[in-house]
Coordinates of C-alpha atoms and ligand atoms in Angstrom, one line a residue:
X33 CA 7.3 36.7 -22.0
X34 CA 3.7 36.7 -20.9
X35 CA 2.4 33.9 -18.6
X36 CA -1.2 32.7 -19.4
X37 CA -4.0 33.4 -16.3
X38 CA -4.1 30.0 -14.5
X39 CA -4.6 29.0 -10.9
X40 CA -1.7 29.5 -8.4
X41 CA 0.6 26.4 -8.4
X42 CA 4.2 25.4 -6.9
X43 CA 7.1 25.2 -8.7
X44 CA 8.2 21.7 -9.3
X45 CA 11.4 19.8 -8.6
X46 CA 14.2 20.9 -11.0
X47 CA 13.2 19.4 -15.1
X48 CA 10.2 18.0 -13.6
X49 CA 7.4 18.0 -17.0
X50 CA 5.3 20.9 -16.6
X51 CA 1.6 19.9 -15.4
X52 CA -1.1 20.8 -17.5
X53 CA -3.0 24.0 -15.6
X54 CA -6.0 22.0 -14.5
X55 CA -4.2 19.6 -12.2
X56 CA -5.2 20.1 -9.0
X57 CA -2.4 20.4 -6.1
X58 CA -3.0 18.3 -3.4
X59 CA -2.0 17.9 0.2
X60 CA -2.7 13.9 1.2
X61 CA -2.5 13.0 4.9
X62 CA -2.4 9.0 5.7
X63 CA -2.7 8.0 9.2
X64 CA -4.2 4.5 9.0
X65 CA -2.2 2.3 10.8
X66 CA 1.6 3.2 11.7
X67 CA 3.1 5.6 9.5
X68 CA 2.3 9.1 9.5
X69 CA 2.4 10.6 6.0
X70 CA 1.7 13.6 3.7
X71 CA 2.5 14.2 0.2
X72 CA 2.2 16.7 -2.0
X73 CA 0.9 15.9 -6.0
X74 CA -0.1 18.3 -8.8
X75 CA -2.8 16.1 -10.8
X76 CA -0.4 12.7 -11.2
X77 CA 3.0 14.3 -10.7
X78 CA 4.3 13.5 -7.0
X79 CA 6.0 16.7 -5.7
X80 CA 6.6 15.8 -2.1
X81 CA 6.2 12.2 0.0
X82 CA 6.8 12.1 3.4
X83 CA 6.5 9.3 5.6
X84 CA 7.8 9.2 9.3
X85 CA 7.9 5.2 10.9
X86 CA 6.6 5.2 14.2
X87 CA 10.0 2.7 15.9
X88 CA 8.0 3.1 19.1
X89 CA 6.0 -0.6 18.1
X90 CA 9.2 -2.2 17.1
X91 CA 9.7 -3.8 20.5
X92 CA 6.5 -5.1 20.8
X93 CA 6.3 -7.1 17.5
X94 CA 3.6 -5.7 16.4
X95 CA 1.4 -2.0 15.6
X96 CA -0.3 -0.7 19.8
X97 CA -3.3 1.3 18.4
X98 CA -2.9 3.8 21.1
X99 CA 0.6 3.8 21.2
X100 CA 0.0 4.7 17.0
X101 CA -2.5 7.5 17.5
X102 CA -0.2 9.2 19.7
X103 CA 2.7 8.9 18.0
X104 CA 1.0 10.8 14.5
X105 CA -0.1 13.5 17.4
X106 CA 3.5 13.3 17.4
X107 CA 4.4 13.4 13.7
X108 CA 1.8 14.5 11.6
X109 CA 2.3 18.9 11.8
X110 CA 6.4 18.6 11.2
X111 CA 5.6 15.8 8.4
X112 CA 2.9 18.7 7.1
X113 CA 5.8 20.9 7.0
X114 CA 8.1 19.1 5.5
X115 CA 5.9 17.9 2.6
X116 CA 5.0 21.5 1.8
X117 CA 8.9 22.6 2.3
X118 CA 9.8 19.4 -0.4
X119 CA 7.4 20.9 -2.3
X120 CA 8.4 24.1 -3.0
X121 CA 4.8 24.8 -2.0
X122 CA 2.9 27.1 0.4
X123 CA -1.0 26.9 1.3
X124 CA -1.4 29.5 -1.3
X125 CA -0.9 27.0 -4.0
X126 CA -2.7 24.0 -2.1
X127 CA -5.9 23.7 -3.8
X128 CA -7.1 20.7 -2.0
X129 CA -6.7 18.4 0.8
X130 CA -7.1 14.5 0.9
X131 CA -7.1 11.9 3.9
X132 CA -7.5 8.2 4.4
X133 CA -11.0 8.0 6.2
X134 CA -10.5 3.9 6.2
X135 CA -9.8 1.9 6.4
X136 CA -7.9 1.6 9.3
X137 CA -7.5 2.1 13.0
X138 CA -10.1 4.0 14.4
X139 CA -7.9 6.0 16.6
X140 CA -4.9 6.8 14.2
X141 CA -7.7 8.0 11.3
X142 CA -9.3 10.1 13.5
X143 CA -6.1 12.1 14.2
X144 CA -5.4 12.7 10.1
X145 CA -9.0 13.5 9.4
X146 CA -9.5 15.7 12.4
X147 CA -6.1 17.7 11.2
X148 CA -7.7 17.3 7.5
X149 CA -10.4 19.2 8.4
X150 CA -8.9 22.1 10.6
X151 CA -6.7 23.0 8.1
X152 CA -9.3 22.9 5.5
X153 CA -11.3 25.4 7.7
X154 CA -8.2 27.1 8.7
X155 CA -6.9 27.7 4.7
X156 CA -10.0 27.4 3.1
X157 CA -9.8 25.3 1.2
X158 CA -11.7 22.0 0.3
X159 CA -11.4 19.0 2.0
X160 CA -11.8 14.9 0.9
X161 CA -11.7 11.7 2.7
X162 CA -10.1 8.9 0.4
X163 CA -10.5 5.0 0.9
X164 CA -7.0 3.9 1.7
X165 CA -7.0 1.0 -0.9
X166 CA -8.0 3.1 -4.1
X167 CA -4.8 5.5 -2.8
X168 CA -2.6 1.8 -3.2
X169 CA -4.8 1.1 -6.6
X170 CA -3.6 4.5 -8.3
X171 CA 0.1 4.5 -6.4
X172 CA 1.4 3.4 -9.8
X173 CA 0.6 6.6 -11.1
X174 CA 3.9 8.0 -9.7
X175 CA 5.8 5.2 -12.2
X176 CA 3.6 5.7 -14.9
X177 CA 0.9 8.5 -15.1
X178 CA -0.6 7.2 -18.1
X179 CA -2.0 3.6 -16.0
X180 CA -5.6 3.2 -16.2
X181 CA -8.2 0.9 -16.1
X182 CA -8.8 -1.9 -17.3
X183 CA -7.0 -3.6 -15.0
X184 CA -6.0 -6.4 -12.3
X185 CA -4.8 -4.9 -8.9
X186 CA -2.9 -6.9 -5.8
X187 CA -2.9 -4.8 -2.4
X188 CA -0.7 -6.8 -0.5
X189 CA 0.4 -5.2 2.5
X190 CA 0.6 -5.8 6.3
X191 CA -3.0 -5.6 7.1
X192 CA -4.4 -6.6 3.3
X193 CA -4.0 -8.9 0.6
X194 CA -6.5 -8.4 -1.6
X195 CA -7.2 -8.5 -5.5
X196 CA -9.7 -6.3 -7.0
X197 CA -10.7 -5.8 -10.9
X198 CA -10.3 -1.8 -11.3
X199 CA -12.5 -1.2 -14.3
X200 CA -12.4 2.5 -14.0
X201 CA -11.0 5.0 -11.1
X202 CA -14.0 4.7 -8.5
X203 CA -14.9 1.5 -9.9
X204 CA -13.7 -2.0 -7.9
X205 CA -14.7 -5.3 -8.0
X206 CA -13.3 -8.0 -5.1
X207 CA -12.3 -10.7 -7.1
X208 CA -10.7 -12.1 -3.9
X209 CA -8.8 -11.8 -0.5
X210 CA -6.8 -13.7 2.6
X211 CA -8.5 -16.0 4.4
X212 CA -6.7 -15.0 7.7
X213 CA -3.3 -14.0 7.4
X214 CA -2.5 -10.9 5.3
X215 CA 0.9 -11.4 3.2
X216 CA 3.0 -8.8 4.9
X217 CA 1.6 -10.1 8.2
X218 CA 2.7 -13.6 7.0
X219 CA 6.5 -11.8 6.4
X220 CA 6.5 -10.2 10.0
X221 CA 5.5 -13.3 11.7
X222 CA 8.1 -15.6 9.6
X223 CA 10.5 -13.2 10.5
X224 CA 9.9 -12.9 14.2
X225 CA 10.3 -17.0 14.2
X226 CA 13.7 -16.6 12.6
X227 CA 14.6 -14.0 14.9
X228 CA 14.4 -10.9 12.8
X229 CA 14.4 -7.5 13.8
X230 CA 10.6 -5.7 13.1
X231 CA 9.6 -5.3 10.6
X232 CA 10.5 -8.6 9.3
X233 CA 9.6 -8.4 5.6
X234 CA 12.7 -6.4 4.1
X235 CA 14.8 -8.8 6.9
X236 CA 12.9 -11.9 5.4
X237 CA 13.9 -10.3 2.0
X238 CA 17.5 -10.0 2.6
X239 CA 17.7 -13.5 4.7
X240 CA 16.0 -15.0 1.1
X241 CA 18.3 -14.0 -1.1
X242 CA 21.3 -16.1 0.6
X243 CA 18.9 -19.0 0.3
X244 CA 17.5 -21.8 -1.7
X245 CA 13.6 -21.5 -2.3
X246 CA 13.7 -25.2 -3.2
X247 CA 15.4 -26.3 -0.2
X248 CA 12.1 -26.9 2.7
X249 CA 8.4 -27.8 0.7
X250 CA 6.4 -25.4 2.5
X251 CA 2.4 -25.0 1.4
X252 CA 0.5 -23.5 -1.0
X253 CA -2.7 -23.3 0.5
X254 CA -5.6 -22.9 -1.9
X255 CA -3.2 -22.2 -5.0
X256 CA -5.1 -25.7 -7.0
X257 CA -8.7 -24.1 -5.8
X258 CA -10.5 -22.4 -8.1
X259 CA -11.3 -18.9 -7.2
X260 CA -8.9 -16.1 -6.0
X261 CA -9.2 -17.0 -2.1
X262 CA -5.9 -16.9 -0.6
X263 CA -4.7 -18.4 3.0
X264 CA -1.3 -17.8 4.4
X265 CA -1.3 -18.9 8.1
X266 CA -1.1 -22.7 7.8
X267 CA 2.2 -21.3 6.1
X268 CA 3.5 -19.6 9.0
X269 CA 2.5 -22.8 11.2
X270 CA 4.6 -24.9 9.1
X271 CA 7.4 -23.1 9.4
X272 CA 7.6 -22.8 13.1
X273 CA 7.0 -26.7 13.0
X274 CA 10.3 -27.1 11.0
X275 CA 11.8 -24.6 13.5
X276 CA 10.8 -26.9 16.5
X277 CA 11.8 -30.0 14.6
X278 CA 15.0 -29.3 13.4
X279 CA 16.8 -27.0 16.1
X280 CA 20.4 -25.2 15.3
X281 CA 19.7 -24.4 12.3
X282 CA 22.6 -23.4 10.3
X283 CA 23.2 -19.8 9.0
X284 CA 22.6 -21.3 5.5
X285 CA 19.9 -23.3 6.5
X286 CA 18.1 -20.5 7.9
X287 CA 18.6 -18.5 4.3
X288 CA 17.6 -21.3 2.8
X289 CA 14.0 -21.6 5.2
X290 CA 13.9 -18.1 4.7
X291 CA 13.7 -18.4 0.6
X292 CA 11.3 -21.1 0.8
X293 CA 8.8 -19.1 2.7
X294 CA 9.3 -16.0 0.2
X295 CA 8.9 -18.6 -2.8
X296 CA 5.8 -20.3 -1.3
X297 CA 4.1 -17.1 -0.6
X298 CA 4.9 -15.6 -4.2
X299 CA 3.5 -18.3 -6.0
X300 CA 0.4 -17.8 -4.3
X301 CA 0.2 -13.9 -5.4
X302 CA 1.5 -14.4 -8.7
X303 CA -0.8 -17.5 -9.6
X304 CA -3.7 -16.1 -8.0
X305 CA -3.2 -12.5 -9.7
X306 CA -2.6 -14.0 -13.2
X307 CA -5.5 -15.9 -12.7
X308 CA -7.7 -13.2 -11.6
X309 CA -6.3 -11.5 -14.7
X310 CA -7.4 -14.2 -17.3
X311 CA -10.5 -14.2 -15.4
X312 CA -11.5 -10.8 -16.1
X313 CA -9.8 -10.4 -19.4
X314 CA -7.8 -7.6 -17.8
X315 CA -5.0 -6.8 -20.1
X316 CA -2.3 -5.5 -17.1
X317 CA -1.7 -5.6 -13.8
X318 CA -1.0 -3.6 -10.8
X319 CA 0.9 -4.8 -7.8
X320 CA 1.2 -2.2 -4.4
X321 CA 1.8 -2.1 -1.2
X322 CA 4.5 -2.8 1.1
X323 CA 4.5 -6.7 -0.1
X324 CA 4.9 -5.0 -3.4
X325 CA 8.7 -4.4 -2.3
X326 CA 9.7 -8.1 -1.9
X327 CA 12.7 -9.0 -4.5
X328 CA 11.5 -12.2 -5.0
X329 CA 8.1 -11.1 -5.7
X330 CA 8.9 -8.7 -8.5
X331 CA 10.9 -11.1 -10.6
X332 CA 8.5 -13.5 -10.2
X333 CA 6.0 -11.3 -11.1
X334 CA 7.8 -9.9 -14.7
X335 CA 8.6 -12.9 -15.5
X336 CA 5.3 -14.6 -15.3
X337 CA 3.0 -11.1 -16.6
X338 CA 6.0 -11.1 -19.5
X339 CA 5.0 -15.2 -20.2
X340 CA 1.7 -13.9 -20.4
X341 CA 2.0 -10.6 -22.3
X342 CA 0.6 -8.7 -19.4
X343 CA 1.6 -5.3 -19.2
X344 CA 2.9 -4.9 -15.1
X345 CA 3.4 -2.2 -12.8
X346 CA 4.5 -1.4 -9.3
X347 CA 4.6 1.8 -7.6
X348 CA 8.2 3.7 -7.0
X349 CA 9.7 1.9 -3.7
X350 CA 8.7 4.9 -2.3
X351 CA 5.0 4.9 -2.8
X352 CA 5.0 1.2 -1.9
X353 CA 4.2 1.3 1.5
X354 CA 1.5 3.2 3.3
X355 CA 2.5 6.9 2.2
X356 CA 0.7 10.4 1.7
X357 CA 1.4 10.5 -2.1
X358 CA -0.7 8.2 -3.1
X359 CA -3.5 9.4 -1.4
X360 CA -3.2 12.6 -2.9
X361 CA -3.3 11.3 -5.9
X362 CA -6.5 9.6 -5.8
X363 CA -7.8 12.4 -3.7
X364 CA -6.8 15.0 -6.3
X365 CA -8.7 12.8 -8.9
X366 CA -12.2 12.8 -7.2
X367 CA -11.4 16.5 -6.1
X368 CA -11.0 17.5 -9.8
X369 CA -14.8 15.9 -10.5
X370 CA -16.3 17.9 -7.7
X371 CA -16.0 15.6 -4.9
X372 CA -16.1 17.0 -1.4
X373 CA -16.1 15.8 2.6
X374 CA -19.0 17.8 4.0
X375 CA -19.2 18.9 7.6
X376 CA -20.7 15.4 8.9
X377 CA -17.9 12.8 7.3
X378 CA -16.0 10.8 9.9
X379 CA -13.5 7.9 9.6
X380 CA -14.9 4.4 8.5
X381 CA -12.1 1.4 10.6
X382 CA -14.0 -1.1 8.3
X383 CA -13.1 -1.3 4.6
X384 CA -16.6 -3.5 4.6
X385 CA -18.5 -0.8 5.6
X386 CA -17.2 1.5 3.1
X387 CA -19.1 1.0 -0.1
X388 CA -15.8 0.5 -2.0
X389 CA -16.8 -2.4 -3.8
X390 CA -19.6 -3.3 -6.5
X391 CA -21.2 -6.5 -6.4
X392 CA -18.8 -9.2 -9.3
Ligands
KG4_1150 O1 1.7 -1.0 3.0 P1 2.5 -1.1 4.3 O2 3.6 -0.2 4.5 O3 1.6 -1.0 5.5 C1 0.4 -1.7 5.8 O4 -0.7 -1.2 5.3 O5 0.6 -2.7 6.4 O6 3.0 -2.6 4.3 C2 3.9 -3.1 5.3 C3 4.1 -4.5 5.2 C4 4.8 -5.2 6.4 O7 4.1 -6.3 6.7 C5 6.2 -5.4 5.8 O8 6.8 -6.5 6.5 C6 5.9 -5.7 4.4 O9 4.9 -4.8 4.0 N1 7.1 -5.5 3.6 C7 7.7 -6.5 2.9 C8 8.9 -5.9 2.3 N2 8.9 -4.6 2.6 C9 7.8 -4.4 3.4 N3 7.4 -7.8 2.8 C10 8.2 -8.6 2.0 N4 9.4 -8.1 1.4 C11 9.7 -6.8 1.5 N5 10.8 -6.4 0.9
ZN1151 ZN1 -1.8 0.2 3.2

């Protein structure tokens, strides 16, 4: 058998397709907020995704910026090592590396694109800096590689909830975002009133599905406005009223609180994303990020595209969440039309000062 000439690449995991010999293989590092992660993708096939929690926040309810940069000092070189053991791949076959330069928080970005860029120089090999939304936009690449614009995308994750009109890879419009609140913020806090364990989305989840989301009204703020504006902390206000007004609550009762605040804050993603959709003529949608896990959410959500005859994705459960994947994927993207970080990029914390967006 002769083997064509092609560029050095990994094997992949056992009957995994065989890429076509352009694909780029690329190392993505994602240290925006509180998981450290790499993963490892040749053109739109995931190879490796490794993401280590950081349990040192859990006690405090919430993600400690420092504590967070310190911990990925932590994490990040054995999660390098394990992404390129899953793999199969060494540096030889790496042809490219991609990281989250925001946005995010300052300090925990700085620690992936600092390690970015020394193993870039250390490898040689080319380096990128990747918005962190565009890696949740093209996440559903690892459940279907063929997803591309035009399209109607939800990020809804603990630090954003926003929906964007993708009408080409590089190309994002912001139809709309949260007021205040972000969704999965909305989950954690819900949960810490019921007292959950952190973090309280999955626990909110599980509590919901015991319950009965007709049981307590809870509001939809803004869900009758026109527009894709979205508010989620009067929610959380009314439920810790009904906490302080009706004390010793029953297990069921609690299930059943719990369902009601999953139902109210899926009708406001679904209704505002199907909107957003029929406002841009988008013929599918994408919904990612961590929120993107909720039970509830999902059936709503293929129920309501399916009424609609709107094609839907999500991502794989793993590539839900903040992860290294799906940075690589988007990184190996612009790396494959010629896109480089030069010697001068740095981290961006805001996702406003980042250029993502063209004017709707
Ligand atoms: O994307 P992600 O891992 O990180 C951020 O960028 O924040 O999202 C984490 C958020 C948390 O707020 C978490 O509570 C929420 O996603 N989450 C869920 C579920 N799983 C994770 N929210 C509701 N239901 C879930 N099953
Ligand atoms: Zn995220």
């Amino acid at each position: 058998m002769t083997r064509a000439p092609g560029p050095p690449t990994a094997p992949g995991p056992p009957g995994a397709p065989r890429a076509a010999r352009t694909s780029l293989t690329v190392l993505g590092i994602e240290t925006s907020c509180d998981d450290t992660a790499v993963g490892v993708v040749r053109g739109r096939q995931v190879l490796s995704n490794v993401t280590s929690a950081q349990p040192v926040h859990w006690e405090y309810g919430g993600v400690v910026p420092e504590l967070a940069s310190r911990a990925h000092l932590e994490l990040l070189l054995p999660a390098l090592d394990a992404a390129l053991a899953q793999a199969r791949a060494d540096w030889a076959a790496v042809d490219g590396i991609a990281v989250t330069r925001g946005p995010g928080l300052v300090g925990s970005l700085i620690v992936g694109v600092s390690t970015a860029r020394a193993l870039a120089l250390a490898h040689g090999k080319d380096w990128l800096g990747v918005n962190h939304l565009e890696g949740h936009v093209w996440s559903v690449w690892g459940t279907d590689p063929g997803w591309a614009a035009p399209c109607v995308c939800l990020v809804a994750s603990g630090g954003h909830t926003e929906l964007l009109h993708v009408l080409g890879f590089g190309r994002y419009r912001l139809l709309g975002s949260t007021r205040d609140d972000a969704a999965g913020e909305a989950f954690d806090k819900a949960a810490q009133l019921l007292d959950l364990p952190y973090p309280g989305g999955p626990e909110v989840d599980r509590l919901a599905r015991q319950g009965d989301p007709r049981a307590v009204n809870l509001p939809r703020a803004l869900l009758r406005e026109p527009g894709f504006e979205m508010s989620f902390s009067g929610l959380k206000t009314a439920l810790r009223l009904f906490l302080e007004r009706n004390p010793g609550l029953s297990a069921q009762g609690r299930a059943d609180l719990a369902a009601s605040f999953e139902a109210a804050v899926v009708d406001v993603l679904t209704a505002k994303t199907l909107a957003a959709a029929a406002h841009a003529g988008a013929p599918r949608i994408a919904v990612t990020g961590g929120v993107s896990l909720n039970t509830g959410l999902r059936e709503a959500f293929a129920r309501r595209a399916a009424a609609q005859g709107l094609q839907l994705a999500f991502p794989p459960p793993a590539l839900c969440g903040d992860n290294g994947a799906m940075i690589a994927l988007a990184g190996a993207e612009r790396l494959a039309a010629g896109e480089r970080s030069g010697d001068a990029t740095s981290v961006e914390p805001s996702l406003d000062e980042m250029g993502f967006f063209e004017p709707v």
